[in-house]
mmCIF file of C-alpha atoms and ligand atoms in Angstrom:
data_model
loop_
_atom_site.group_PDB
_atom_site.id
_atom_site.type_symbol
_atom_site.label_atom_id
_atom_site.label_comp_id
_atom_site.label_asym_id
_atom_site.label_seq_id
_atom_site.Cartn_x
_atom_site.Cartn_y
_atom_site.Cartn_z
ATOM 1 C CA UNK E 166 136.765 116.032 50.885
ATOM 2 C CA UNK E 167 134.857 116.544 53.999
ATOM 3 C CA UNK E 168 132.400 114.050 54.578
ATOM 4 C CA UNK E 169 130.238 116.904 54.921
ATOM 5 C CA UNK E 170 129.983 118.313 51.557
ATOM 6 C CA UNK E 171 130.230 114.410 50.203
ATOM 7 C CA UNK E 172 126.977 114.218 51.744
ATOM 8 C CA UNK E 173 126.280 117.055 50.761
ATOM 9 C CA UNK E 174 126.509 115.699 47.165
ATOM 10 C CA UNK E 175 124.734 112.744 47.625
ATOM 11 C CA UNK E 176 122.093 114.573 48.868
ATOM 12 C CA UNK E 177 121.471 116.639 45.621
ATOM 13 C CA UNK E 178 121.564 113.881 43.589
ATOM 14 C CA UNK E 179 118.567 112.079 46.133
ATOM 15 C CA UNK E 180 116.553 114.929 45.958
ATOM 16 C CA UNK E 181 116.518 115.905 42.234
ATOM 17 C CA UNK E 182 114.779 112.369 41.553
ATOM 18 C CA UNK E 183 112.560 112.426 45.056
ATOM 19 C CA UNK E 184 111.770 116.932 45.180
ATOM 20 C CA UNK E 185 109.661 115.772 48.500
ATOM 21 C CA UNK E 186 112.951 115.059 50.072
ATOM 22 C CA UNK E 187 114.409 117.889 50.480
ATOM 23 C CA UNK E 188 112.513 120.025 53.435
ATOM 24 C CA UNK E 189 112.831 116.498 55.222
ATOM 25 C CA UNK E 190 117.019 116.595 55.112
ATOM 26 C CA UNK E 191 116.878 120.599 55.047
ATOM 27 C CA UNK E 192 115.009 120.195 58.558
ATOM 28 C CA UNK E 193 116.828 117.171 59.438
ATOM 29 C CA UNK E 194 120.204 119.146 58.802
ATOM 30 C CA UNK E 195 118.496 121.762 61.029
ATOM 31 C CA UNK E 196 118.099 119.499 64.215
ATOM 32 C CA UNK E 197 121.875 118.387 63.515
ATOM 33 C CA UNK E 198 123.322 121.871 63.569
ATOM 34 C CA UNK E 199 121.122 122.488 66.679
ATOM 35 C CA UNK E 200 122.390 119.573 68.243
ATOM 36 C CA UNK E 201 125.479 120.186 67.154
ATOM 37 C CA UNK E 202 125.849 123.586 69.114
ATOM 38 C CA UNK E 203 124.001 122.669 72.002
ATOM 39 C CA UNK E 204 126.942 120.161 71.812
ATOM 40 C CA UNK E 205 129.334 121.952 71.652
ATOM 41 C CA UNK E 206 128.169 124.649 73.669
ATOM 42 C CA UNK E 207 127.871 122.313 77.074
ATOM 43 C CA UNK E 208 130.840 120.241 76.403
ATOM 44 C CA UNK E 209 133.503 122.479 75.934
ATOM 45 C CA UNK E 210 132.679 125.387 78.328
ATOM 46 C CA UNK E 211 135.791 127.061 76.456
ATOM 47 C CA UNK E 212 134.307 127.408 72.802
ATOM 48 C CA UNK E 213 131.290 128.371 73.313
ATOM 49 C CA UNK E 214 132.646 131.931 72.504
ATOM 50 C CA UNK E 215 133.620 130.653 68.790
ATOM 51 C CA UNK E 216 130.725 130.111 65.707
ATOM 52 C CA UNK E 217 131.073 126.543 65.163
ATOM 53 C CA UNK E 218 131.328 125.597 61.793
ATOM 54 C CA UNK E 219 130.284 122.063 59.975
ATOM 55 C CA UNK E 220 134.344 120.576 60.063
ATOM 56 C CA UNK E 221 134.416 121.582 64.315
ATOM 57 C CA UNK E 222 131.282 120.028 64.449
ATOM 58 C CA UNK E 223 131.090 116.700 66.499
ATOM 59 C CA UNK E 224 128.543 113.459 65.588
ATOM 60 C CA UNK E 225 126.125 113.771 68.092
ATOM 61 C CA UNK E 226 123.130 111.396 68.682
ATOM 62 C CA UNK E 227 120.173 112.554 68.746
ATOM 63 C CA UNK E 228 118.902 111.850 72.498
ATOM 64 C CA UNK E 229 121.074 114.841 74.305
ATOM 65 C CA UNK E 230 118.702 115.094 76.965
ATOM 66 C CA UNK E 231 117.106 119.010 77.262
ATOM 67 C CA UNK E 232 118.674 119.595 81.033
ATOM 68 C CA UNK E 233 122.187 118.837 79.535
ATOM 69 C CA UNK E 234 121.375 122.521 76.974
ATOM 70 C CA UNK E 235 122.931 125.523 78.444
ATOM 71 C CA UNK E 236 122.397 128.812 77.262
ATOM 72 C CA UNK E 237 123.397 129.484 73.366
ATOM 73 C CA UNK E 238 125.642 132.014 71.989
ATOM 74 C CA UNK E 239 125.340 131.788 68.249
ATOM 75 C CA UNK E 240 122.001 130.396 66.979
ATOM 76 C CA UNK E 241 118.607 132.680 68.009
ATOM 77 C CA UNK E 242 117.026 129.558 66.933
ATOM 78 C CA UNK E 243 118.018 127.114 69.894
ATOM 79 C CA UNK E 244 117.992 129.433 72.525
ATOM 80 C CA UNK E 245 114.087 127.987 72.944
ATOM 81 C CA UNK E 246 115.191 124.644 73.426
ATOM 82 C CA UNK E 247 118.098 125.608 76.163
ATOM 83 C CA UNK E 248 115.642 127.320 78.474
ATOM 84 C CA UNK E 249 114.478 124.373 81.436
ATOM 85 C CA UNK E 250 110.448 123.869 81.406
ATOM 86 C CA UNK E 251 109.771 124.316 85.414
ATOM 87 C CA UNK E 252 108.954 121.092 86.751
ATOM 88 C CA UNK E 253 105.687 120.826 89.133
ATOM 89 C CA UNK E 254 105.972 119.368 92.089
ATOM 90 C CA UNK E 255 103.272 120.911 93.992
ATOM 91 C CA UNK E 256 101.728 118.346 96.477
ATOM 92 C CA UNK E 257 105.098 115.765 96.654
ATOM 93 C CA UNK E 258 106.677 115.250 99.421
ATOM 94 C CA UNK E 259 109.575 118.145 100.004
ATOM 95 C CA UNK E 260 112.855 115.552 99.260
ATOM 96 C CA UNK E 261 111.272 113.990 96.355
ATOM 97 C CA UNK E 262 109.974 117.409 95.371
ATOM 98 C CA UNK E 263 113.840 118.761 95.453
ATOM 99 C CA UNK E 264 114.961 115.658 93.588
ATOM 100 C CA UNK E 265 112.804 116.575 90.494
ATOM 101 C CA UNK E 266 113.863 120.107 90.411
ATOM 102 C CA UNK E 267 117.060 119.137 90.700
ATOM 103 C CA UNK E 268 117.062 116.305 88.438
ATOM 104 C CA UNK E 269 115.812 118.937 85.486
ATOM 105 C CA UNK E 270 119.150 121.323 85.999
ATOM 106 C CA UNK E 271 117.877 123.498 88.342
ATOM 107 C CA UNK E 272 118.386 124.532 92.358
ATOM 108 C CA UNK E 273 115.931 124.655 95.017
ATOM 109 C CA UNK E 274 115.756 126.702 97.913
ATOM 110 C CA UNK E 275 112.476 125.899 100.852
ATOM 111 C CA UNK E 276 110.867 128.169 103.013
ATOM 112 C CA UNK E 277 108.522 126.823 105.827
ATOM 113 C CA UNK E 278 104.922 128.268 104.532
ATOM 114 C CA UNK E 279 104.134 130.996 107.176
ATOM 115 C CA UNK E 280 100.694 128.757 108.293
ATOM 116 C CA UNK E 281 100.701 125.170 108.764
ATOM 117 C CA UNK E 282 97.968 124.329 105.951
ATOM 118 C CA UNK E 283 95.724 121.337 108.251
ATOM 119 C CA UNK E 284 94.368 119.212 105.246
ATOM 120 C CA UNK E 285 97.510 119.449 103.303
ATOM 121 C CA UNK E 286 99.994 116.631 104.630
ATOM 122 C CA UNK E 287 103.167 117.542 106.294
ATOM 123 C CA UNK E 288 106.280 118.484 104.405
ATOM 124 C CA UNK E 289 104.341 118.140 101.090
ATOM 125 C CA UNK E 290 105.717 120.976 98.576
ATOM 126 C CA UNK E 291 102.350 124.307 98.748
ATOM 127 C CA UNK E 292 103.543 125.754 96.130
ATOM 128 C CA UNK E 293 106.601 126.726 94.029
ATOM 129 C CA UNK E 294 107.838 130.505 92.338
ATOM 130 C CA UNK E 295 108.585 130.487 89.507
ATOM 131 C CA UNK E 296 105.364 127.368 88.470
ATOM 132 C CA UNK E 297 104.911 124.544 86.688
ATOM 133 C CA UNK E 298 105.927 125.325 82.937
ATOM 134 C CA UNK E 299 108.152 128.567 83.034
ATOM 135 C CA UNK E 300 110.375 128.302 80.798
ATOM 136 C CA UNK E 301 113.794 129.866 82.893
ATOM 137 C CA UNK E 302 118.064 129.631 81.825
ATOM 138 C CA UNK E 303 119.450 126.142 83.199
ATOM 139 C CA UNK E 304 120.666 126.823 87.323
ATOM 140 C CA UNK E 305 117.606 128.724 88.123
ATOM 141 C CA UNK E 306 117.112 128.710 92.172
ATOM 142 C CA UNK E 307 113.584 127.563 92.395
ATOM 143 C CA UNK E 308 111.832 128.230 95.742
ATOM 144 C CA UNK E 309 109.753 125.502 97.015
ATOM 145 C CA UNK E 310 107.057 126.320 100.507
ATOM 146 C CA UNK E 311 106.129 123.353 102.098
ATOM 147 C CA UNK E 312 104.166 122.281 105.418
ATOM 148 C CA UNK E 313 105.643 122.795 108.486
ATOM 149 C CA UNK E 314 105.890 119.729 110.705
ATOM 150 C CA UNK E 315 103.628 119.876 113.753
ATOM 151 C CA UNK E 316 106.119 120.598 116.881
ATOM 152 C CA UNK E 317 106.533 116.905 118.723
ATOM 153 C CA UNK E 318 104.319 116.204 121.883
ATOM 154 C CA UNK E 319 105.834 117.825 124.814
ATOM 155 C CA UNK E 320 108.545 115.739 126.885
ATOM 156 C CA UNK E 321 108.535 115.492 130.688
ATOM 157 C CA UNK E 322 111.836 116.508 131.663
ATOM 158 C CA UNK E 323 112.619 119.099 128.222
ATOM 159 C CA UNK E 324 116.064 120.671 129.076
ATOM 160 C CA UNK E 325 117.463 123.856 128.938
ATOM 161 C CA UNK E 326 119.752 124.683 125.244
ATOM 162 C CA UNK E 327 122.363 122.788 126.221
ATOM 163 C CA UNK E 328 126.274 123.908 126.170
ATOM 164 C CA UNK E 329 128.928 121.540 124.965
ATOM 165 C CA UNK E 330 129.325 118.313 124.296
ATOM 166 C CA UNK E 331 125.712 116.622 123.918
ATOM 167 C CA UNK E 332 125.049 112.743 124.051
ATOM 168 C CA UNK E 333 120.865 112.375 123.642
ATOM 169 C CA UNK E 334 120.324 109.068 125.175
ATOM 170 C CA UNK E 335 117.238 106.930 124.490
ATOM 171 C CA UNK E 336 115.434 104.422 126.969
ATOM 172 C CA UNK E 337 113.453 102.170 124.554
ATOM 173 C CA UNK E 338 110.328 101.939 124.835
ATOM 174 C CA UNK E 339 107.961 103.142 127.014
ATOM 175 C CA UNK E 340 105.176 101.828 129.194
ATOM 176 C CA UNK E 341 102.060 101.736 126.590
ATOM 177 C CA UNK E 342 103.244 100.689 122.911
ATOM 178 C CA UNK E 343 101.649 102.718 120.323
ATOM 179 C CA UNK E 344 101.104 101.061 117.069
ATOM 180 C CA UNK E 345 99.720 104.247 115.365
ATOM 181 C CA UNK E 346 101.982 105.442 112.711
ATOM 182 C CA UNK E 347 104.672 107.900 111.635
ATOM 183 C CA UNK E 348 106.783 107.990 108.240
ATOM 184 C CA UNK E 349 109.648 105.878 108.591
ATOM 185 C CA UNK E 350 111.626 109.157 107.588
ATOM 186 C CA UNK E 351 110.540 112.766 106.689
ATOM 187 C CA UNK E 352 108.296 113.052 103.799
ATOM 188 C CA UNK E 353 108.411 109.354 103.873
ATOM 189 C CA UNK E 354 105.199 107.536 102.298
ATOM 190 C CA UNK E 355 106.104 104.590 104.381
ATOM 191 C CA UNK E 356 105.105 104.893 107.928
ATOM 192 C CA UNK E 357 105.553 102.468 111.038
ATOM 193 C CA UNK E 358 103.787 101.923 114.530
ATOM 194 C CA UNK E 359 105.169 104.921 116.733
ATOM 195 C CA UNK E 360 106.713 102.923 119.513
ATOM 196 C CA UNK E 361 106.684 99.263 119.503
ATOM 197 C CA UNK E 362 105.969 97.576 122.955
ATOM 198 C CA UNK E 363 109.212 95.580 123.649
ATOM 199 C CA UNK E 364 110.026 92.521 124.426
ATOM 200 C CA UNK E 365 110.105 91.050 127.993
ATOM 201 C CA UNK E 366 112.603 88.992 130.104
ATOM 202 C CA UNK E 367 111.764 85.154 128.900
ATOM 203 C CA UNK E 368 112.585 83.997 132.962
ATOM 204 C CA UNK E 369 112.441 87.146 134.650
ATOM 205 C CA UNK E 370 110.231 88.439 132.699
ATOM 206 C CA UNK E 371 110.719 91.641 133.167
ATOM 207 C CA UNK E 372 109.174 94.433 130.793
ATOM 208 C CA UNK E 373 112.427 96.072 128.155
ATOM 209 C CA UNK E 374 111.372 99.908 128.503
ATOM 210 C CA UNK E 375 112.004 99.183 132.243
ATOM 211 C CA UNK E 376 115.011 97.883 132.002
ATOM 212 C CA UNK E 377 116.343 100.086 128.965
ATOM 213 C CA UNK E 378 115.206 103.137 131.786
ATOM 214 C CA UNK E 379 117.222 101.549 134.388
ATOM 215 C CA UNK E 380 120.575 101.230 132.338
ATOM 216 C CA UNK E 381 119.918 104.892 130.796
ATOM 217 C CA UNK E 382 119.127 106.147 133.923
ATOM 218 C CA UNK E 383 123.126 104.625 134.691
ATOM 219 C CA UNK E 384 124.729 105.833 131.796
ATOM 220 C CA UNK E 385 123.696 109.183 132.336
ATOM 221 C CA UNK E 386 124.864 109.600 135.345
ATOM 222 C CA UNK E 387 128.310 108.279 134.481
ATOM 223 C CA UNK E 388 128.772 110.945 131.405
ATOM 224 C CA UNK E 389 127.193 113.665 133.839
ATOM 225 C CA UNK E 390 130.370 113.046 135.738
ATOM 226 C CA UNK E 391 132.886 112.810 132.926
ATOM 227 C CA UNK E 392 131.247 116.718 132.094
ATOM 228 C CA UNK E 393 129.050 115.206 129.444
ATOM 229 C CA UNK E 394 126.021 117.067 129.106
ATOM 230 C CA UNK E 395 123.167 114.733 128.726
ATOM 231 C CA UNK E 396 119.286 115.182 127.391
ATOM 232 C CA UNK E 397 117.163 112.400 128.397
ATOM 233 C CA UNK E 398 114.017 111.038 125.852
ATOM 234 C CA UNK E 399 112.359 110.341 128.926
ATOM 235 C CA UNK E 400 113.261 109.700 132.313
ATOM 236 C CA UNK E 401 109.540 107.795 132.957
ATOM 237 C CA UNK E 402 108.138 104.938 131.718
ATOM 238 C CA UNK E 403 104.655 106.427 131.578
ATOM 239 C CA UNK E 404 105.345 108.550 128.488
ATOM 240 C CA UNK E 405 104.158 109.051 125.434
ATOM 241 C CA UNK E 406 106.905 109.902 122.745
ATOM 242 C CA UNK E 407 107.765 108.177 119.227
ATOM 243 C CA UNK E 408 110.475 107.496 117.346
ATOM 244 C CA UNK E 409 110.593 110.084 115.869
ATOM 245 C CA UNK E 410 109.770 112.392 118.218
ATOM 246 C CA UNK E 411 112.624 110.891 120.045
ATOM 247 C CA UNK E 412 115.290 111.792 117.582
ATOM 248 C CA UNK E 413 114.098 115.334 116.620
ATOM 249 C CA UNK E 414 114.284 116.003 120.547
ATOM 250 C CA UNK E 415 117.976 114.542 119.743
ATOM 251 C CA UNK E 416 118.334 116.965 116.760
ATOM 252 C CA UNK E 417 116.970 120.153 118.758
ATOM 253 C CA UNK E 418 119.697 119.528 121.327
ATOM 254 C CA UNK E 419 122.588 119.082 118.129
ATOM 255 C CA UNK E 420 123.374 116.270 120.112
ATOM 256 C CA UNK E 421 127.152 114.965 119.310
ATOM 257 C CA UNK E 422 125.234 111.702 119.270
ATOM 258 C CA UNK E 423 121.818 109.800 119.495
ATOM 259 C CA UNK E 424 122.324 106.607 121.914
ATOM 260 C CA UNK E 425 119.649 104.526 121.903
ATOM 261 C CA UNK E 426 119.457 101.398 124.579
ATOM 262 C CA UNK E 427 117.536 98.249 124.283
ATOM 263 C CA UNK E 428 117.486 94.703 125.060
ATOM 264 C CA UNK E 429 117.218 91.765 122.496
ATOM 265 C CA UNK E 430 114.345 88.969 121.759
ATOM 266 C CA UNK E 431 114.222 86.455 119.448
ATOM 267 C CA UNK E 432 111.970 83.087 118.975
ATOM 268 C CA UNK E 433 112.834 80.209 118.714
ATOM 269 C CA UNK E 434 116.646 80.098 119.787
ATOM 270 C CA UNK E 435 116.745 80.643 123.685
ATOM 271 C CA UNK E 436 120.980 80.242 123.186
ATOM 272 C CA UNK E 437 121.417 83.281 121.198
ATOM 273 C CA UNK E 438 122.820 85.463 123.725
ATOM 274 C CA UNK E 439 125.072 88.976 123.625
ATOM 275 C CA UNK E 440 125.931 92.247 122.513
ATOM 276 C CA UNK E 441 124.572 93.919 118.852
ATOM 277 C CA UNK E 442 124.542 97.303 117.452
ATOM 278 C CA UNK E 443 122.483 98.691 114.914
ATOM 279 C CA UNK E 444 123.240 101.929 113.016
ATOM 280 C CA UNK E 445 121.241 104.460 110.244
ATOM 281 C CA UNK E 446 122.494 102.700 106.165
ATOM 282 C CA UNK E 447 121.571 103.261 102.952
ATOM 283 C CA UNK E 448 119.178 105.897 102.125
ATOM 284 C CA UNK E 449 119.267 110.208 101.816
ATOM 285 C CA UNK E 450 117.920 111.178 105.289
ATOM 286 C CA UNK E 451 121.227 109.004 107.362
ATOM 287 C CA UNK E 452 123.424 109.472 104.619
ATOM 288 C CA UNK E 453 125.595 111.929 106.130
ATOM 289 C CA UNK E 454 126.093 110.088 109.472
ATOM 290 C CA UNK E 455 126.435 106.555 108.624
ATOM 291 C CA UNK E 456 130.247 106.391 108.745
ATOM 292 C CA UNK E 457 129.873 108.246 112.015
ATOM 293 C CA UNK E 458 127.213 106.333 113.478
ATOM 294 C CA UNK E 459 128.649 103.197 112.450
ATOM 295 C CA UNK E 460 132.271 104.384 114.379
ATOM 296 C CA UNK E 461 130.463 104.639 117.619
ATOM 297 C CA UNK E 462 128.042 101.464 117.351
ATOM 298 C CA UNK E 463 131.724 99.943 117.024
ATOM 299 C CA UNK E 464 133.363 101.998 119.388
ATOM 300 C CA UNK E 465 130.259 101.583 122.142
ATOM 301 C CA UNK E 466 129.570 97.662 121.322
ATOM 302 C CA UNK E 467 133.428 96.715 122.330
ATOM 303 C CA UNK E 468 133.652 98.751 125.332
ATOM 304 C CA UNK E 469 130.597 97.282 126.568
ATOM 305 C CA UNK E 470 131.341 93.469 125.297
ATOM 306 C CA UNK E 471 134.727 94.812 127.717
ATOM 307 C CA UNK E 472 132.847 95.538 130.936
ATOM 308 C CA UNK E 473 129.947 92.889 130.313
ATOM 309 C CA UNK E 474 132.057 89.993 128.798
ATOM 310 C CA UNK E 475 128.885 89.676 126.803
ATOM 311 C CA UNK E 476 129.894 88.807 123.355
ATOM 312 C CA UNK E 477 129.902 91.810 120.650
ATOM 313 C CA UNK E 478 128.340 90.460 117.629
ATOM 314 C CA UNK E 479 128.940 93.433 115.817
ATOM 315 C CA UNK E 480 126.767 96.442 114.042
ATOM 316 C CA UNK E 481 124.560 96.030 111.480
ATOM 317 C CA UNK E 482 122.470 98.379 108.959
ATOM 318 C CA UNK E 483 118.903 99.161 108.596
ATOM 319 C CA UNK E 484 117.539 102.336 106.188
ATOM 320 C CA UNK E 485 113.958 101.802 107.748
ATOM 321 C CA UNK E 486 114.365 102.075 111.396
ATOM 322 C CA UNK E 487 112.209 105.428 111.953
ATOM 323 C CA UNK E 488 114.168 106.847 115.167
ATOM 324 C CA UNK E 489 117.525 106.596 113.055
ATOM 325 C CA UNK E 490 116.319 108.295 109.974
ATOM 326 C CA UNK E 491 114.300 111.199 111.639
ATOM 327 C CA UNK E 492 117.860 111.974 113.259
ATOM 328 C CA UNK E 493 120.299 114.747 111.581
ATOM 329 C CA UNK E 494 122.678 114.280 114.214
ATOM 330 C CA UNK E 495 124.866 110.474 114.456
ATOM 331 C CA UNK E 496 122.834 108.269 115.839
ATOM 332 C CA UNK E 497 122.911 104.418 117.115
ATOM 333 C CA UNK E 498 121.252 101.642 118.685
ATOM 334 C CA UNK E 499 122.656 99.318 121.737
ATOM 335 C CA UNK E 500 121.036 95.570 122.040
ATOM 336 C CA UNK E 501 122.579 94.813 125.472
ATOM 337 C CA UNK E 502 122.127 91.378 125.701
ATOM 338 C CA UNK E 503 119.311 88.677 124.826
ATOM 339 C CA UNK E 504 115.955 88.970 127.258
ATOM 340 C CA UNK E 505 114.882 85.394 125.492
ATOM 341 C CA UNK E 506 117.728 83.407 126.391
ATOM 342 C CA UNK E 507 116.989 82.690 130.010
ATOM 343 C CA UNK E 508 120.238 82.924 131.490
ATOM 344 C CA UNK E 509 121.267 86.277 129.862
ATOM 345 C CA UNK E 510 117.624 87.435 130.958
ATOM 346 C CA UNK E 511 118.609 86.689 134.818
ATOM 347 C CA UNK E 512 121.687 88.787 134.682
ATOM 348 C CA UNK E 513 120.573 91.182 132.452
ATOM 349 C CA UNK E 514 117.882 92.354 135.320
ATOM 350 C CA UNK E 515 120.320 92.982 137.639
ATOM 351 C CA UNK E 516 121.790 95.984 139.110
ATOM 352 C CA UNK E 517 125.732 94.815 138.836
ATOM 353 C CA UNK E 518 124.874 94.125 135.028
ATOM 354 C CA UNK E 519 123.094 97.034 134.291
ATOM 355 C CA UNK E 520 125.827 99.084 135.756
ATOM 356 C CA UNK E 521 128.450 96.815 133.530
ATOM 357 C CA UNK E 522 126.590 97.750 130.522
ATOM 358 C CA UNK E 523 126.581 102.221 131.160
ATOM 359 C CA UNK E 524 129.691 101.973 132.079
ATOM 360 C CA UNK E 525 130.633 100.176 129.244
ATOM 361 C CA UNK E 526 128.330 102.037 126.912
ATOM 362 C CA UNK E 527 129.682 105.555 128.256
ATOM 363 C CA UNK E 528 133.730 104.664 127.773
ATOM 364 C CA UNK E 529 132.404 103.553 123.916
ATOM 365 C CA UNK E 530 130.965 107.026 123.771
ATOM 366 C CA UNK E 531 134.203 108.680 125.407
ATOM 367 C CA UNK E 532 136.244 106.701 122.795
ATOM 368 C CA UNK E 533 134.115 108.646 120.096
ATOM 369 C CA UNK E 534 133.966 112.183 121.212
ATOM 370 C CA UNK E 535 138.101 112.116 121.654
ATOM 371 C CA UNK E 536 137.930 112.350 125.336
HETATM 372 ZN ZN1 ZN D 24 113.702 96.796 121.974
#
């Protein structure tokens, strides 16, 4: 005897004593059939054309998520449960809206609003089509219209669209830091200062922004002499370019790599020395580039240690660096030594050390490019 028939007999006995149980049991049976059909249809595609019999009906819990349900074939009464209700994502950051839509079993396309709406935050969803609450089949494409990013501030040496292999070089910091804030990644509600002031030398005391530019200009010259097209984020010190804007300049240039040149500093530990690299890891913005960025970081870190004689301290992962999170190309930071170490600081300010450091970075870049 099938389990279903046995339980039907038991139910019959029960309802004779308690007649009010009949509609309750009938309701439960309908729910079980609907859930069974939905499970069979979504779980085993090849079975969807066959009628679902009681014997074939699998045991299912009542907690099948609505999004797992697909268009039914047999039971008309289950059609209302197969449709997905379009969630409301208006006003959310674009990336959040896309995640919410996908979680509901739908797909998205995005469309930049024809006009920037000043009152609405950058990258926020302005409208959606079809609207919230519409019942649509699973997999339906929802069009999200969002507020475009404002154009980045003009940069002193904007170059024409480059051809061939492009390396973007970002000399860290600038003459005056900018403590006004910007999102740490596209659509993020977490913000950080646009550009930090940077370190200065313990013994010299030279400012980091000057040393990063001097080293970066040498790096540019070496790479250009090897046939690489270089996009410089800045070539002078008195500029105003935020970290997010720096990354976006590299994006627009379709750089094979964004190399960000910095020098290190640590309070209360004047003996700390050596070269470090940083790369982006652990969020959706940088995930597509993490492997390439880490590879570049280690090639460049090791090559720079070889030319300068400084120890390589390794590559450190970060998920909160604005200038990495906004990059849609592989990107990394080289910290070319500690300005807080009086001995290392005295070396870093010399033209000879900067030349060796630039040479090492260039060697690493060429290895990364397979040249
Ligand atoms: Zn720095």
